[in-house]
CSV table of C-alpha atoms and ligand atoms in Angstrom, one decimal:
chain,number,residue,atom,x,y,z
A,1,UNK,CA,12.1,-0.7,-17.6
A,2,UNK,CA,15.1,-1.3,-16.0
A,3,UNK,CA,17.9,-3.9,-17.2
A,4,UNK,CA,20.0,-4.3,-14.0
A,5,UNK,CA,20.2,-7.8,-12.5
A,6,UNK,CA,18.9,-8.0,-9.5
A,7,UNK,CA,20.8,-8.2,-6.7
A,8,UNK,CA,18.6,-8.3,-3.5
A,9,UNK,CA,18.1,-11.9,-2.9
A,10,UNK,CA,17.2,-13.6,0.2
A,11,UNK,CA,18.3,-16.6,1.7
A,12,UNK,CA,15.6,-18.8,-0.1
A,13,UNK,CA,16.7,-17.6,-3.9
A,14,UNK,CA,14.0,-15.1,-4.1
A,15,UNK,CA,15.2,-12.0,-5.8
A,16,UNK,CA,13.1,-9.1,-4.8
A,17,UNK,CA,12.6,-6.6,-7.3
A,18,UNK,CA,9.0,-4.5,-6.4
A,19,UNK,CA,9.3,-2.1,-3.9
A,20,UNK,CA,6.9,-0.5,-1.9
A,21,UNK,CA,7.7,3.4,-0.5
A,22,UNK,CA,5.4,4.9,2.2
A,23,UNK,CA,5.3,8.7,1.7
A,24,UNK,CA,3.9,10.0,5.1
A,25,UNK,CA,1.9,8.2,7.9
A,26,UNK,CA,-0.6,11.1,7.6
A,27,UNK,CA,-4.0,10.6,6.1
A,28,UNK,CA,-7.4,12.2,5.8
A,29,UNK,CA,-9.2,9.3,7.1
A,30,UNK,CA,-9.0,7.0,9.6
A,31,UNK,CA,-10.5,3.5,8.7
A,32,UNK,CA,-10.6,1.6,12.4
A,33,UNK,CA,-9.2,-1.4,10.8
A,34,UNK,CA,-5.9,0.3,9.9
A,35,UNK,CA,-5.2,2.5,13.0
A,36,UNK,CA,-5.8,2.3,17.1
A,37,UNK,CA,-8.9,3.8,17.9
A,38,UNK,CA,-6.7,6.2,19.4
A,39,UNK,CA,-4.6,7.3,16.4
A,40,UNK,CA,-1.0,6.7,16.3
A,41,UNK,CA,2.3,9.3,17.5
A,42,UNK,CA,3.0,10.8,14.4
A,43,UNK,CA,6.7,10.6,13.4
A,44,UNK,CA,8.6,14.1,13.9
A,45,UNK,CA,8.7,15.7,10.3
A,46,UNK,CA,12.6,15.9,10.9
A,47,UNK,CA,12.5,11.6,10.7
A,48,UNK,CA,9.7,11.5,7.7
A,49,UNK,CA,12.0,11.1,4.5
A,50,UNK,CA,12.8,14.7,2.2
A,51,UNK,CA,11.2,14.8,-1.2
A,52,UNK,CA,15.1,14.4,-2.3
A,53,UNK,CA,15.7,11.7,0.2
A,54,UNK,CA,13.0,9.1,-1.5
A,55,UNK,CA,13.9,9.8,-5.2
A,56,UNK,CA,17.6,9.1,-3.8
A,57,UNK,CA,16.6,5.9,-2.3
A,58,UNK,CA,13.8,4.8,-5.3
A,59,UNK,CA,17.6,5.4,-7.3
A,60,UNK,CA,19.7,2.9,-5.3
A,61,UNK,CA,16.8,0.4,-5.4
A,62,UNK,CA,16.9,0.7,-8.9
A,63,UNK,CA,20.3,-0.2,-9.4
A,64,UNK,CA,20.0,-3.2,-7.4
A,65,UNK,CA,17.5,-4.5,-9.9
A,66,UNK,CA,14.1,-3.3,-8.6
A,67,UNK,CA,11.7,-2.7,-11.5
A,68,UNK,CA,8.4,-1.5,-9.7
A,69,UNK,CA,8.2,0.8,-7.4
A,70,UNK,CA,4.6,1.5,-4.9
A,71,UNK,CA,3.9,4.6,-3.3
A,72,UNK,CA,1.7,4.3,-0.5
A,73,UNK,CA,0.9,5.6,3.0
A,74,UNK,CA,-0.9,6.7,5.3
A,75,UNK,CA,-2.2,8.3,2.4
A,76,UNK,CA,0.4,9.2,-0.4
A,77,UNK,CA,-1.5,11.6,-2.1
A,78,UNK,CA,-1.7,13.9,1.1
A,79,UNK,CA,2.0,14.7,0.7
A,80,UNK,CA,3.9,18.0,-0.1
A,81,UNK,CA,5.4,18.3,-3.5
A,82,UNK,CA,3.8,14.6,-4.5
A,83,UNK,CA,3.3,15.8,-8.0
A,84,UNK,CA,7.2,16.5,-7.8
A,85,UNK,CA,7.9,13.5,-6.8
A,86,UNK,CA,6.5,11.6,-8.9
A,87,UNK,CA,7.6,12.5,-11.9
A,88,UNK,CA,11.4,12.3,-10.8
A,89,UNK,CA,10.3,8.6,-10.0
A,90,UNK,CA,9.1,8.6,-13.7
A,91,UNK,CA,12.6,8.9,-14.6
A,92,UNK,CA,13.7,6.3,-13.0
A,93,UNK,CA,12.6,3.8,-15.7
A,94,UNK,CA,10.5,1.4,-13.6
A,95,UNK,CA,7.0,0.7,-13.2
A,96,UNK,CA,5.4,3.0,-11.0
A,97,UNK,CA,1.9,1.8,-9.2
A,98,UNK,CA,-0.2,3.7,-6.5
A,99,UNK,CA,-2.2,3.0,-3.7
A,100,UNK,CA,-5.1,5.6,-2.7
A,101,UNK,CA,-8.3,6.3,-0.4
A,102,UNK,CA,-9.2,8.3,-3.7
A,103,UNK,CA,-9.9,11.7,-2.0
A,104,UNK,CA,-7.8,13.7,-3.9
A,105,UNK,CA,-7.5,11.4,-7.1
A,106,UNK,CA,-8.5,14.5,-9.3
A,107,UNK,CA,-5.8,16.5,-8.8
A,108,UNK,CA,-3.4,13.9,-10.3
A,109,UNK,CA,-5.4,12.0,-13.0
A,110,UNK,CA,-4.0,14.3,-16.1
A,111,UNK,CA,-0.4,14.1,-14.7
A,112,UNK,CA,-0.3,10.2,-14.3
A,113,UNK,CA,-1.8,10.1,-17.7
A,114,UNK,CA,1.2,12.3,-18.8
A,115,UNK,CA,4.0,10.1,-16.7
A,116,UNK,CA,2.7,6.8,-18.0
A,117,UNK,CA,1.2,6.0,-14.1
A,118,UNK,CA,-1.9,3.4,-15.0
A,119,UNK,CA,-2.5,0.9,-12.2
A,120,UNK,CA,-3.9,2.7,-9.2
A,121,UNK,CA,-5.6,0.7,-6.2
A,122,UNK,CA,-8.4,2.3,-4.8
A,123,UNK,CA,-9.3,1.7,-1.0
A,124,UNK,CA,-13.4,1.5,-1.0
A,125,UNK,CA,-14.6,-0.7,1.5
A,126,UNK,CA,-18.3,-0.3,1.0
A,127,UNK,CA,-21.0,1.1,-1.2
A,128,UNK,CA,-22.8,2.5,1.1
A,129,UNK,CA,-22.3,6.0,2.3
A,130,UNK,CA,-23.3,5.6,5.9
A,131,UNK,CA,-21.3,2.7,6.3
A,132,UNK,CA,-18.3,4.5,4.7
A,133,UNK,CA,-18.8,7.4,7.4
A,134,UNK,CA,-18.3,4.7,10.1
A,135,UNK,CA,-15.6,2.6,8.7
A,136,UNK,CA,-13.5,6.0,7.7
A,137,UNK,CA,-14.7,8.2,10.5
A,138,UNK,CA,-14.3,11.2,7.8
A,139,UNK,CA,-17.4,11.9,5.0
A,140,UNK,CA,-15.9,11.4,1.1
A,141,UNK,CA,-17.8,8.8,-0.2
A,142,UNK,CA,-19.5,10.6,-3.0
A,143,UNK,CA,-15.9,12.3,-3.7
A,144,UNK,CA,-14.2,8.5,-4.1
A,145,UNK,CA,-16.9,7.4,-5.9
A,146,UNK,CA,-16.6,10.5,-8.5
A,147,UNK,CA,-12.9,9.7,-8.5
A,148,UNK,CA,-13.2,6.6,-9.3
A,149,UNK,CA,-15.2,6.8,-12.6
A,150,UNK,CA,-13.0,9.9,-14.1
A,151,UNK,CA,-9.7,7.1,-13.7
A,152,UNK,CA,-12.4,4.5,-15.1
A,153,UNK,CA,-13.3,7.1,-17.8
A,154,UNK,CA,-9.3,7.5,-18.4
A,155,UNK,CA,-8.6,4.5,-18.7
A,156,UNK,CA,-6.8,3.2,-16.0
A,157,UNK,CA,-6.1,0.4,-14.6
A,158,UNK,CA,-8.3,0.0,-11.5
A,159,UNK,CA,-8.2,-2.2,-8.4
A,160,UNK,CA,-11.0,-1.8,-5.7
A,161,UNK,CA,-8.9,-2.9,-2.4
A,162,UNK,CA,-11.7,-4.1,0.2
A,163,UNK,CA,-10.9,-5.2,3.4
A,164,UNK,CA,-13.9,-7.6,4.5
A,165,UNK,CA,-15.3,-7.6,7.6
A,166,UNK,CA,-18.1,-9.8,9.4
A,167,UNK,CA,-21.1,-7.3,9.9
A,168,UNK,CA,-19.9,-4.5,8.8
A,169,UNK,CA,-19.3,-4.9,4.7
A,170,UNK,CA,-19.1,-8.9,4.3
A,171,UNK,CA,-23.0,-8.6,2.9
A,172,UNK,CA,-21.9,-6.6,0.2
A,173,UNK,CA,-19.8,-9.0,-1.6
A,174,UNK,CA,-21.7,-9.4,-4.7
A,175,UNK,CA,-22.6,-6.0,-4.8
A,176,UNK,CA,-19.2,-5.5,-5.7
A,177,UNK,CA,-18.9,-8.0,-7.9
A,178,UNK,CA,-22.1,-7.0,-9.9
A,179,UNK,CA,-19.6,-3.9,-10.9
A,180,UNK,CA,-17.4,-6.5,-12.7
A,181,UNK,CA,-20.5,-7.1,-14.9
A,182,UNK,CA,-19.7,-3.8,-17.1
A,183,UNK,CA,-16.7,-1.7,-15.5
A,184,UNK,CA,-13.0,-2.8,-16.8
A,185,UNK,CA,-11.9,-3.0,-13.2
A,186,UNK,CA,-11.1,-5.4,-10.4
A,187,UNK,CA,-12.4,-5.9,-7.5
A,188,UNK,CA,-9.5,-7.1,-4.9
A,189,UNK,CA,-11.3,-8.3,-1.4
A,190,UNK,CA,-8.4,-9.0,1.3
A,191,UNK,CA,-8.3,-10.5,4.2
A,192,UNK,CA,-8.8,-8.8,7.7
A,193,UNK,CA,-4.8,-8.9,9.0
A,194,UNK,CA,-3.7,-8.1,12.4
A,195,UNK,CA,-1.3,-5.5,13.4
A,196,UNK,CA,-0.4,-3.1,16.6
A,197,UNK,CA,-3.8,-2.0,18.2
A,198,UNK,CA,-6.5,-2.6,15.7
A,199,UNK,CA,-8.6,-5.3,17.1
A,200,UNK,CA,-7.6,-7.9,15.2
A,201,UNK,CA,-9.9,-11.0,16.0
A,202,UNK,CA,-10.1,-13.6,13.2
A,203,UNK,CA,-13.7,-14.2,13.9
A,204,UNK,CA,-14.4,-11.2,11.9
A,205,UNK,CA,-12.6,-12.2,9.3
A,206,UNK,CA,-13.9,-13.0,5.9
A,207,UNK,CA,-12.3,-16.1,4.4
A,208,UNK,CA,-11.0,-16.6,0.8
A,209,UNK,CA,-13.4,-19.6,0.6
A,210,UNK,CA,-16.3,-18.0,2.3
A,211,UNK,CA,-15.5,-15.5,-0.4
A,212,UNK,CA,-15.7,-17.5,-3.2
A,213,UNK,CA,-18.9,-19.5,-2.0
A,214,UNK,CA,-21.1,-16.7,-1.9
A,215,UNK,CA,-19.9,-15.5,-5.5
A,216,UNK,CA,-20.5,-18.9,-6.8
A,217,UNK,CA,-23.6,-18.6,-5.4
A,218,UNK,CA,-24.5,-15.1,-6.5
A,219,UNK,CA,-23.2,-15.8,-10.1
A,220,UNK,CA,-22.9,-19.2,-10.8
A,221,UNK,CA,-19.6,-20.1,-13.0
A,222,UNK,CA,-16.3,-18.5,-11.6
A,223,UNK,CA,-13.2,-19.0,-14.1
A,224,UNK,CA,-9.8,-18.8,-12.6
A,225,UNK,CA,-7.4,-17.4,-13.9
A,226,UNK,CA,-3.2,-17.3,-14.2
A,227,UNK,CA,-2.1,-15.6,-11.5
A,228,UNK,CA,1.1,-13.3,-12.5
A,229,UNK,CA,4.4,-14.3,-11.4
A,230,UNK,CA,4.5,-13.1,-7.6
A,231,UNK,CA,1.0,-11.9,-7.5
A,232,UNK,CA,0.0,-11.8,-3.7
A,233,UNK,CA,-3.6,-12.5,-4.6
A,234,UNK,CA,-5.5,-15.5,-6.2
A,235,UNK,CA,-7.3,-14.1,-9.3
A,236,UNK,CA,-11.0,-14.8,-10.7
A,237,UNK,CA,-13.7,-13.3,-13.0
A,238,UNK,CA,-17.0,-14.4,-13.3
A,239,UNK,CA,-18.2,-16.2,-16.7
A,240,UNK,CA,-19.3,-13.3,-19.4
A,241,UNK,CA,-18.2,-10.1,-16.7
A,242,UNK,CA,-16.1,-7.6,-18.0
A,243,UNK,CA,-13.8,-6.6,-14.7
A,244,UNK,CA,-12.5,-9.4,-12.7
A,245,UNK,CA,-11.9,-10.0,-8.8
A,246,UNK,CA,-9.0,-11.2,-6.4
A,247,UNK,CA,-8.8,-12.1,-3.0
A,248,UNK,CA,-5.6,-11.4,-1.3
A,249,UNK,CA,-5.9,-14.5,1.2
A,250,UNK,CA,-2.7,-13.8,3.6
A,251,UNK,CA,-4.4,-15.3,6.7
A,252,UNK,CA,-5.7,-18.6,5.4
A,253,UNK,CA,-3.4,-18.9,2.4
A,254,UNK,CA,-0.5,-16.8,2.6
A,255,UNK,CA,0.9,-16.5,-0.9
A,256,UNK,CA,5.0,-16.2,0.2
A,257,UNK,CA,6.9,-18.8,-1.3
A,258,UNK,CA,7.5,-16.4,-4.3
A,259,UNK,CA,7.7,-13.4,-2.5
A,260,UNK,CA,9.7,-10.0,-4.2
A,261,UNK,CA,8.6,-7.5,-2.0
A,262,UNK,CA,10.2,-5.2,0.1
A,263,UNK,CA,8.8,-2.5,2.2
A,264,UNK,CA,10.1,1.5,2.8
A,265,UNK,CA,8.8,3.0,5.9
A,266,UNK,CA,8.1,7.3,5.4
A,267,UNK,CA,11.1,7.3,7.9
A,268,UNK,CA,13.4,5.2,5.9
A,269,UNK,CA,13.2,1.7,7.7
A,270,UNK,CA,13.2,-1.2,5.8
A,271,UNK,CA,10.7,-3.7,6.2
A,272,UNK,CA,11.3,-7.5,4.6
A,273,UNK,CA,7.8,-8.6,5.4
A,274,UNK,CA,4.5,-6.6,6.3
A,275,UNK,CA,4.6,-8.7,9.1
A,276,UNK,CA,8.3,-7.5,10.5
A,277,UNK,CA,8.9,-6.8,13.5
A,278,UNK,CA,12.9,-6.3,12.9
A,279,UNK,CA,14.0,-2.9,10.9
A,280,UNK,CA,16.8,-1.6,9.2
A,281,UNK,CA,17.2,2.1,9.1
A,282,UNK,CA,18.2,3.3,5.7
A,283,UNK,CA,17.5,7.1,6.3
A,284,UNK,CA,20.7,7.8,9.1
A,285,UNK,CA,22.9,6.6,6.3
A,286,UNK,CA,21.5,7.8,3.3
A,287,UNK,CA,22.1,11.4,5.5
A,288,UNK,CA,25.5,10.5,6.1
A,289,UNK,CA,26.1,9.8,2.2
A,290,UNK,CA,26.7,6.1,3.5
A,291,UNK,CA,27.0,3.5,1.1
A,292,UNK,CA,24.0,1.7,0.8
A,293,UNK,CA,24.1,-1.2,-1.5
A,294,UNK,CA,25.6,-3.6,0.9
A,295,UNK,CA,23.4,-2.9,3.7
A,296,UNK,CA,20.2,-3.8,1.2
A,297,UNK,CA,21.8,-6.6,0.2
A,298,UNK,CA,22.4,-8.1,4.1
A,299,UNK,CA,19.5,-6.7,5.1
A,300,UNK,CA,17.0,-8.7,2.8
A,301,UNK,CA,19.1,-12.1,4.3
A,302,UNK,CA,17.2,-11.8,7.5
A,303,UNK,CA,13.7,-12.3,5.9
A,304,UNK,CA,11.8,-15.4,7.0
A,305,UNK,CA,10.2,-17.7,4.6
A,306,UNK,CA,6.7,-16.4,5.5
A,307,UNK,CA,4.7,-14.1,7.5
A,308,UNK,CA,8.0,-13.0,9.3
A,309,UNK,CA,7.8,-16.4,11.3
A,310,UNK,CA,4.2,-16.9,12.0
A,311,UNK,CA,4.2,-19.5,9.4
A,312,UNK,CA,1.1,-21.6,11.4
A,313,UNK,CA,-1.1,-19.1,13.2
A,314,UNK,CA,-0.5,-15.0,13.6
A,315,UNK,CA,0.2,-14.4,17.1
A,316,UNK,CA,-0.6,-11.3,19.5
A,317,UNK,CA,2.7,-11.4,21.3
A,318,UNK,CA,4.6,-11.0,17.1
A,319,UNK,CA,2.1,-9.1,15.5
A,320,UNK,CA,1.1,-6.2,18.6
A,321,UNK,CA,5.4,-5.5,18.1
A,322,UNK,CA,4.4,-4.3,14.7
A,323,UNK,CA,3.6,-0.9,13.8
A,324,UNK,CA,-0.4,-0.2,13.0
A,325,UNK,CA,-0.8,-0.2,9.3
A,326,UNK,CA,-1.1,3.4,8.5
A,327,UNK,CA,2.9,3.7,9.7
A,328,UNK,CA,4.0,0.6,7.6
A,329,UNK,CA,2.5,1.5,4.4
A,330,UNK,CA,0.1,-1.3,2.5
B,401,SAM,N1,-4.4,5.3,2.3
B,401,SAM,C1,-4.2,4.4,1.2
B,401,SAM,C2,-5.3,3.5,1.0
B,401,SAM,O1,-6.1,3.4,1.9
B,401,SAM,O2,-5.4,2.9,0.0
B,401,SAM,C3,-2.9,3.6,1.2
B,401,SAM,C4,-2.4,3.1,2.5
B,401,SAM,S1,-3.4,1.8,3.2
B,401,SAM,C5,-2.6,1.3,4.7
B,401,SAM,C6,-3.1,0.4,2.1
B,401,SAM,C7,-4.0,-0.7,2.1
B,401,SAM,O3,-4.0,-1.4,3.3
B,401,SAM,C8,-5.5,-0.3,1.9
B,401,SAM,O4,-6.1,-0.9,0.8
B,401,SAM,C9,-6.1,-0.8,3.2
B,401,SAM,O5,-7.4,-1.2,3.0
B,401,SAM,C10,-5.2,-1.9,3.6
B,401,SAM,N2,-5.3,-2.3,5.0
B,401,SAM,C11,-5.2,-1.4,6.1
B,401,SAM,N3,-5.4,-2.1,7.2
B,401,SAM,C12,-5.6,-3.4,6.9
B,401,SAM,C13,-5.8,-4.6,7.7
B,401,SAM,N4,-5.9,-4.6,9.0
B,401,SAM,N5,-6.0,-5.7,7.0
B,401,SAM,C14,-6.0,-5.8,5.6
B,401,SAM,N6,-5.7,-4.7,4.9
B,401,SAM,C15,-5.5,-3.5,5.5
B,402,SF4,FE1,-5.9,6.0,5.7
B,402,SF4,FE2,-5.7,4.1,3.9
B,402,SF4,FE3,-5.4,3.5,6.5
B,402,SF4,FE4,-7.8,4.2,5.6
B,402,SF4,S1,-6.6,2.4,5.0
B,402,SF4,S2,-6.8,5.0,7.5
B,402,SF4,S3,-7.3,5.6,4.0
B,402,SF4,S4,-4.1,4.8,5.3
């Protein structure tokens, strides 16, 4: 872990030390609530950030005090040279955390074991393979699964991200949760959000409270417990289970006032907020051997309190300026 002070602080005090780097906006599925129908225009390789490029970057987060770093996508583990990669961003000294559809988990398992790599976030919407083939337009179901109990079987530390949706997997709740019964994992259920071209319509959203109703229901006693400083989800376990659940609740509960996140686009924008329409390119100087530091610093000053502004409803006219989901990175 890193010892530098942190020195990207936005105008509300809040240092922001956790970093999250999208890798490429490429991916083997294509899950409708994360891209257009249509699939996106894929960034020109010549904008998508070198291997070089993102250790370089990771390195001058670092030194402004960031001391967890996210690789995401698209899907990260689809990238060139990703083994590489992350073990230069092992170096680093910071806490490295992943976010996968689980495909090609395998391949990696016995080098994130090596690096020290533990908490890994598995997207898995359902349990059901038919439904999976719908949601992800791709059949991997019975790979994910597989995946999914080799990182159990190794130990790590697994979250089960499930985006909820009315009529398509919200009748499955407690079937995840009836993995929590045995399986050291968690199961993380997160609100349906809105960005450019997927549908968004909050009647099929699932909320937290609808959430927790039908595990009360299922299950009887629900404990709650501490949430970790800056944790964007509220956290639960049912009485006697072994895993836990969260539910990440950003429509009707948005979690910002302790916000430390900052987002890295696979072409080298900075993002303040999921929900930001406003971008700062970091790749043109980073090229250019600008400095950099400075540029962070200002950069983060521009962040809204919450939600990038939509602090009472999200709106179509904000959140259809955004990029879809698969570009921004999770
Ligand atoms: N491909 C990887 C995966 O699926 O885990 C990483 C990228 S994906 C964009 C990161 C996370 O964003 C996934 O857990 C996915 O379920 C979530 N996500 C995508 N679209 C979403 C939406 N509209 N609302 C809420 N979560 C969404
Ligand atoms: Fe790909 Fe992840 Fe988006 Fe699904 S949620 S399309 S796996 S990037």
């Amino acid at each position: 872990m890193t010892d530098s002070k942190p020195q990207i602080v936005d105008n509300f005090g809040r240092p922001h030390t956790y970093l999250r780097i999208s890798l490429t906006d490429r991916c083997n599925l294509r899950c409708f609530y994360c891209m257009p129908e249509e699939g996106i225009e894929l960034m020109e390789k010549s904008n998508i950030m070198t291997i070089e490029e993102i250790i370089d970057l990771a390195t001058t987060f670092r030194d402004l005090g960031v001391d967890t770093i996210r690789l995401t996508g698209g899907e990260p583990l689809v990238r060139k040279n990703f083994g590489f990669l992350i073990e230069e961003l092992a170096k680093l000294g910071v806490t490295l955390k992943l976010t996968t559809n689980g495909i090609v988990l395998d391949k990696y398992l016995d080098l994130f074991q090596k690096i020290g790599l533990k908490k890994i976030n598995i997207s898995l919407d359902t349990l059901d393979k038919a439904k999976s083939i719908f949601i992800t337009k791709r059949d991997y179901f019975q790979r994910i699964l597989q995946n999914l109990e080799t990182a159990l079987e190794m130990d790590m530390e697994v979250k089960l991200n499930i985006v909820l949706i009315k009529g398509v997997n919200d009748n499955e709740i407690n079937d995840f949760i009836e993995l929590t019964r045995y399986k050291n994992l968690t199961i993380k259920f997160i609100e349906f959000m809105p960005f450019k071209g997927n549908k968004w319509d909050w009647d099929k959203g699932v909320s937290k409270n609808e959430i927790l109703d039908t595990i009360s229901n299922g299950f009887g006693i629900i404990e709650e417990l501490k949430n970790p400083k800056h944790s964007t989800s509220s956290n639960f376990k049912v009485l006697n289970h072994v895993g836990s659940f969260a539910i990440v609740s950003t429509i009707t509960s948005p979690f910002c006032d302790d916000c430390n996140r900052i987002r890295v686009t696979a072409d080298g924008k900075m993002k303040n907020c999921l929900f930001a329409n406003s971008e700062t390119d970091l790749l043109t100087p980073l090229r250019n051997r600008d400095a950099m530091d400075d540029l962070i610093i200002n950069a983060i000053k521009t962040k809204k309190h919450s939600r990038d502004g939509m602090d009472v409803k999200m709106e179509a006219e904000h959140y259809e300026q955004n990029r879809s989901m698969i570009s921004i990175g999770g």
